[in-house]
Amino acid sequence: MSNTATNQDTSQNTERETLGFQAEVKQLLHLMVHSLYSNREIFLRELISNASDACDKLRFEALHNASLFENDADLAIRISYDQAARTLTISDNGIGMNRDEVISNLGTIAKSGTREFFTRLSGDQQKDANLIGQFGVGFYSAFIVADKVTVLSRRAGEKADQGVSWESDGGGEFIIEMVEKTSRGTSITLHLREGQDDLLSGHKIRSIIRKYSDHIVQPILMKKEEWKEDAQVVLDEDETVNQAFALWARPKSEITDEEYKAFYKHVGHDFTDPLAWTHARVEGRQEYTQLLYIPSRAPFDLWERDAIHGIKLYVRRVFIMDDAEQLMPHYLRFVRGVVDSNDLPLNVSREILQESKDIEAIRAGCTKKVLALLEELASNEPEKYSKFWGEFGRALKEGVGEDSANKEKIAGLLRLASTHADTSDETVTLADYVARMKEGQEKIYYITADTFNAAKNSPHLEVFRKKGIEVLLLADRIDEWVVSNLPAFQDKSLVSVAKGGLDLGQLEDEAEKKDHEKEADEFKSLTDKLKASLADKVKEVRVTHRLTDSPACLVADEHDMNANLARLLKASGQKMPTSKPILEINPRHPVVLRLQTEEKKFDDWTSVLFDQALLAEGGQLDDPASFVKRINQLMLEISR
Ligand code: ADP
């Protein structure tokens, strides 16, 4: 990432200095001003949210170092406006920032994956506005309504001459300078753009605060106002505009949906409504309150390896940390919210969290809650659930392998494509599948492939189609991992149709089985001859009744890795022993029948038979040019 702003050594610098924004910040600023205009009021929510976080951080640091309070432990956020100067100011007495922090926090975006995210922007405002919601807007949203922003900050505990001033017009640069600041914390002044004067009204500001920031724990203070002789007069007395009480600590029955949603936007750093939430007080060995949300869309960094995810941890209402990933298993990393424990010590650290049995109990409790919420959505609000599945299904699938205690539950939440529907957006559940199983069917059949079409049109499905047996079509990369961790569901084993001998069990009658044995004998000399011709490519050649339309297919031996998984591993650069596949031939196919009498061209035909079987299952040919040459020769012979 190009850190223009942090590249310079600024630690000793006290002069006025102009620095450039990181390229991504410039893009973000541009995008925000142009695409979020219709949502402009969110800037206040974002700035108040940051101020609140800064107060939380101070309270936490002061647990170890009370002098940081500087004799002022009443944390609050203040909003004021100046009609003459056309400015709006948001101040807090929270942790504050020093010079280096100001430069990196307000000049760069530190999140991993930011650059990739910005390369996805299309220039289409509508689409990009949509994308930006996955990203979170934060401080820079000030520029939606302001054409100049001034920040004054001093870190708690520093001397008064360690104040920092930051100023920018939202172009490419900002100016930074050391200044005197007696009070600790941060004060942000917005110089409003043309046409934003309606924000210079106590009434308007109060209504925005109540709408978006009512749940903020610290009091949001404004000067009282009074009407005197038809004019608004600002008094010299503060009043609290918000409820200023931890939302999660209030009884459920008193909280409206709107309040839950507004709180989500604060904890989730998201400006879209959440999809669903669950709020409960848990009693027992561990006492804690959980308020957990499922976002309505995936954040941009859901698949970033080193992205930070997690929920906020509080202990008896005191903020302890953001992104406590120990409170949620990795596969539920998209869940946002708060856990407030009554029992943990206030000095709990990340290291302690990693080993704590109490945390394990809380994590198990939170996991159970979220899975129950998903089950409830799946059965009562299937449309919402399918939205959830579209955004987070692939993450949830990881749970099948990651969380053995909840494996069956997670398996029940899977949505999979199947021959029952034959389109990739129509999915089935494993429970549906089991309920529809044919008389005598003992197993759940699936096929894995690179793409949905490769799965759906695979020759391996031919006999299943003919007999009307449903097969799950698994084309997600992670599906291999899912099925390898899910040997059975509701006591029915999951079986790949491309592996091992075909065992349809009761689905085949005695007469069919007799026929197959007979055919295996009849074709013995052909399969031997094929085996000799393809010795370095296949492990075995045998007659199959898997196929109805295709002449041949490849299968993996019972205990070998299937071909799709082998390809995936190879693509990800892993070395593994190669196991040869088994070639199965269809004894009723005219090509196979004709092969019995072919002498001169036998090896060429055999080669084509093998190569086409490999192609049909999505494999890659060793020597594609020779395949093409042989096909052309065959075409010429036919046309002669
Ligand atoms: P986010 O809040 O999602 O991290 P922002 O762009 O809103 O992104 O803010 C960037 C960082 O700037 C914050 O993480 C915080 O460290 C710092 N910051 C912003 N506002 C304040 C504030 N009022 N007091 C202290 N630090 C702040």
XYZ file of C-alpha atoms in Angstrom, residues 275 371 373-391 393 396 409-410 412-415 429:
30
model
C -30.414 -8.506 8.469
C -26.903 -20.708 14.855
C -30.991 -17.265 14.955
C -30.035 -18.640 11.545
C -32.270 -21.666 12.022
C -35.108 -19.382 12.935
C -34.527 -17.238 9.834
C -34.306 -20.326 7.658
C -37.653 -21.654 8.804
C -39.605 -18.441 9.348
C -38.114 -16.007 6.875
C -36.700 -18.059 4.013
C -36.209 -15.003 1.813
C -34.010 -13.349 4.392
C -32.183 -16.579 4.897
C -31.459 -16.911 1.232
C -30.074 -13.373 1.260
C -27.903 -14.374 4.178
C -26.788 -17.474 2.326
C -25.814 -15.466 -0.732
C -23.603 -13.177 1.341
C -22.949 -19.079 2.925
C -20.694 -20.719 7.122
C -26.615 -28.081 12.943
C -24.460 -26.280 10.387
C -28.757 -28.467 8.377
C -28.229 -24.820 7.400
C -26.441 -25.596 4.126
C -28.101 -24.689 0.849
C -31.271 -28.583 2.084
